[in-house]
Amino acid sequence: SAPGCSPKIALLSEIGPFLLPPGTSYNTSVQLTPNPNSWNKFSNLLFIDSPQGTGHGITPNSSYLYNDQNTADDTLSALISFFNDKFLSLRNRNIYLAGSSYAGKFIPDLALRITYNLGA
């Protein structure tokens, strides 16, 4: 299996618009409750499974090389597609990168690629 942890933990138990009831398994069908402290009250949120194959992410390539280089490149491609192909209306907004755990490595790598590739 792929390394990493899905951001659905943060989405459903920390900063997302809805919360799982305490003690609920992620595999259980339950009623979500509104999160009074959700970050989406102040900004748009985008959760990306990273690297490919993590959480609910998939990769059709069984020989995919899991490394920091590919993770940063793939995430940059996803962001470019998100802003240039899918949601043009969000292109001029500020972007803030955040993550947990090993994202302490992923995020700086991604920030360098954004700076280098987009002339930020």
Short mmCIF file of C-alpha atoms in Angstrom, two decimals:
data_model
loop_
_atom_site.label_atom_id
_atom_site.label_comp_id
_atom_site.label_asym_id
_atom_site.label_seq_id
_atom_site.Cartn_x
_atom_site.Cartn_y
_atom_site.Cartn_z
CA SER A 1 0.00 0.00 0.00
CA ALA A 2 1.00 3.61 -0.46
CA PRO A 3 2.57 5.71 2.28
CA GLY A 4 0.78 8.62 3.85
CA CYS A 5 -2.51 9.39 5.49
CA SER A 6 -5.69 10.66 3.91
CA PRO A 7 -6.69 14.24 4.73
CA LYS A 8 -10.21 12.97 5.45
CA ILE A 9 -9.13 12.78 9.11
CA ALA A 10 -8.78 16.58 9.16
CA LEU A 11 -11.86 16.97 6.95
CA LEU A 12 -14.15 14.96 9.24
CA SER A 13 -12.64 15.48 12.68
CA GLU A 14 -10.83 18.82 12.72
CA ILE A 15 -11.26 21.68 10.22
CA GLY A 16 -13.90 20.57 7.71
CA PRO A 17 -17.51 21.80 7.53
CA PHE A 18 -18.90 18.63 9.17
CA LEU A 19 -17.78 16.31 11.96
CA LEU A 20 -18.20 12.63 12.68
CA PRO A 21 -19.72 11.97 16.10
CA PRO A 22 -17.00 11.17 18.68
CA GLY A 23 -15.88 7.54 18.66
CA THR A 24 -17.31 6.86 15.21
CA SER A 25 -15.48 4.61 12.78
CA TYR A 26 -14.82 6.05 9.33
CA ASN A 27 -16.39 2.92 7.85
CA THR A 28 -19.73 3.41 9.62
CA SER A 29 -22.78 5.11 8.15
CA VAL A 30 -23.60 7.97 10.53
CA GLN A 31 -25.16 11.41 10.61
CA LEU A 32 -22.54 14.15 10.27
CA THR A 33 -22.92 17.25 12.43
CA PRO A 34 -22.00 20.82 11.48
CA ASN A 35 -18.57 21.92 12.69
CA PRO A 36 -18.94 25.26 14.49
CA ASN A 37 -15.17 25.85 14.12
CA SER A 38 -14.84 24.93 10.46
CA TRP A 39 -12.19 26.76 8.50
CA ASN A 40 -14.48 26.99 5.48
CA LYS A 41 -16.33 29.80 7.25
CA PHE A 42 -13.37 32.01 6.39
CA SER A 43 -11.81 30.43 3.30
CA ASN A 44 -12.15 27.80 0.63
CA LEU A 45 -10.61 24.43 1.50
CA LEU A 46 -9.14 21.83 -0.83
CA PHE A 47 -8.10 18.45 0.56
CA ILE A 48 -5.74 16.39 -1.60
CA ASP A 49 -4.74 12.79 -0.91
CA SER A 50 -0.98 12.75 -1.33
CA PRO A 51 0.98 10.90 -2.62
CA GLN A 52 -1.00 9.02 -5.26
CA GLY A 53 -2.75 5.99 -3.86
CA THR A 54 -3.03 7.41 -0.34
CA GLY A 55 -6.42 7.35 1.36
CA HIS A 56 -9.01 7.40 -1.39
CA GLY A 57 -6.50 8.42 -4.05
CA ILE A 58 -5.69 5.89 -6.74
CA THR A 59 -2.96 5.36 -9.26
CA PRO A 60 -3.41 3.06 -12.23
CA ASN A 61 0.35 2.66 -12.50
CA SER A 62 1.50 -0.23 -10.31
CA SER A 63 5.12 0.80 -10.86
CA TYR A 64 4.54 4.35 -9.59
CA LEU A 65 7.61 5.50 -7.66
CA TYR A 66 6.60 6.94 -4.28
CA ASN A 67 9.05 9.69 -3.44
CA ASP A 68 9.06 13.33 -2.42
CA GLN A 69 9.88 14.52 -5.96
CA ASN A 70 6.88 12.78 -7.55
CA THR A 71 4.57 13.83 -4.73
CA ALA A 72 5.46 17.51 -5.13
CA ASP A 73 5.25 17.35 -8.93
CA ASP A 74 1.89 15.56 -8.88
CA THR A 75 0.42 17.94 -6.32
CA LEU A 76 1.59 20.95 -8.34
CA SER A 77 -0.06 19.46 -11.44
CA ALA A 78 -3.27 18.92 -9.47
CA LEU A 79 -3.28 22.53 -8.26
CA ILE A 80 -2.59 23.91 -11.73
CA SER A 81 -5.46 21.83 -13.13
CA PHE A 82 -7.73 22.88 -10.26
CA PHE A 83 -7.15 26.60 -10.80
CA ASN A 84 -6.65 26.68 -14.60
CA ASP A 85 -9.11 24.04 -15.79
CA LYS A 86 -11.76 23.57 -13.13
CA PHE A 87 -12.22 26.69 -10.99
CA LEU A 88 -11.01 29.75 -12.88
CA SER A 89 -12.98 32.02 -10.55
CA LEU A 90 -10.60 31.11 -7.70
CA ARG A 91 -7.37 31.86 -9.59
CA ASN A 92 -6.78 35.31 -8.12
CA ARG A 93 -7.26 34.33 -4.50
CA ASN A 94 -4.42 33.84 -2.06
CA ILE A 95 -3.36 30.25 -1.50
CA TYR A 96 -2.15 28.90 1.82
CA LEU A 97 -0.59 25.45 2.02
CA ALA A 98 -1.04 23.32 5.12
CA GLY A 99 -0.83 19.71 6.13
CA SER A 100 0.02 17.40 8.98
CA SER A 101 2.58 14.75 9.73
CA TYR A 102 4.90 14.16 6.76
CA ALA A 103 3.33 17.14 5.01
CA GLY A 104 6.04 19.00 6.91
CA LYS A 105 8.19 17.70 4.06
CA PHE A 106 5.59 17.72 1.25
CA ILE A 107 4.46 21.32 1.78
CA PRO A 108 7.91 23.00 1.54
CA ASP A 109 8.69 20.89 -1.56
CA LEU A 110 5.40 21.98 -3.12
CA ALA A 111 5.99 25.62 -2.18
CA LEU A 112 9.38 25.54 -3.90
CA ARG A 113 7.81 24.11 -7.06
CA ILE A 114 5.08 26.76 -7.04
CA THR A 115 7.68 29.49 -6.64
CA TYR A 116 9.96 28.07 -9.32
CA ASN A 117 7.33 27.04 -11.88
CA LEU A 118 4.87 29.88 -11.51
CA GLY A 119 7.25 32.73 -10.82
CA ALA A 120 5.56 33.50 -7.50
#
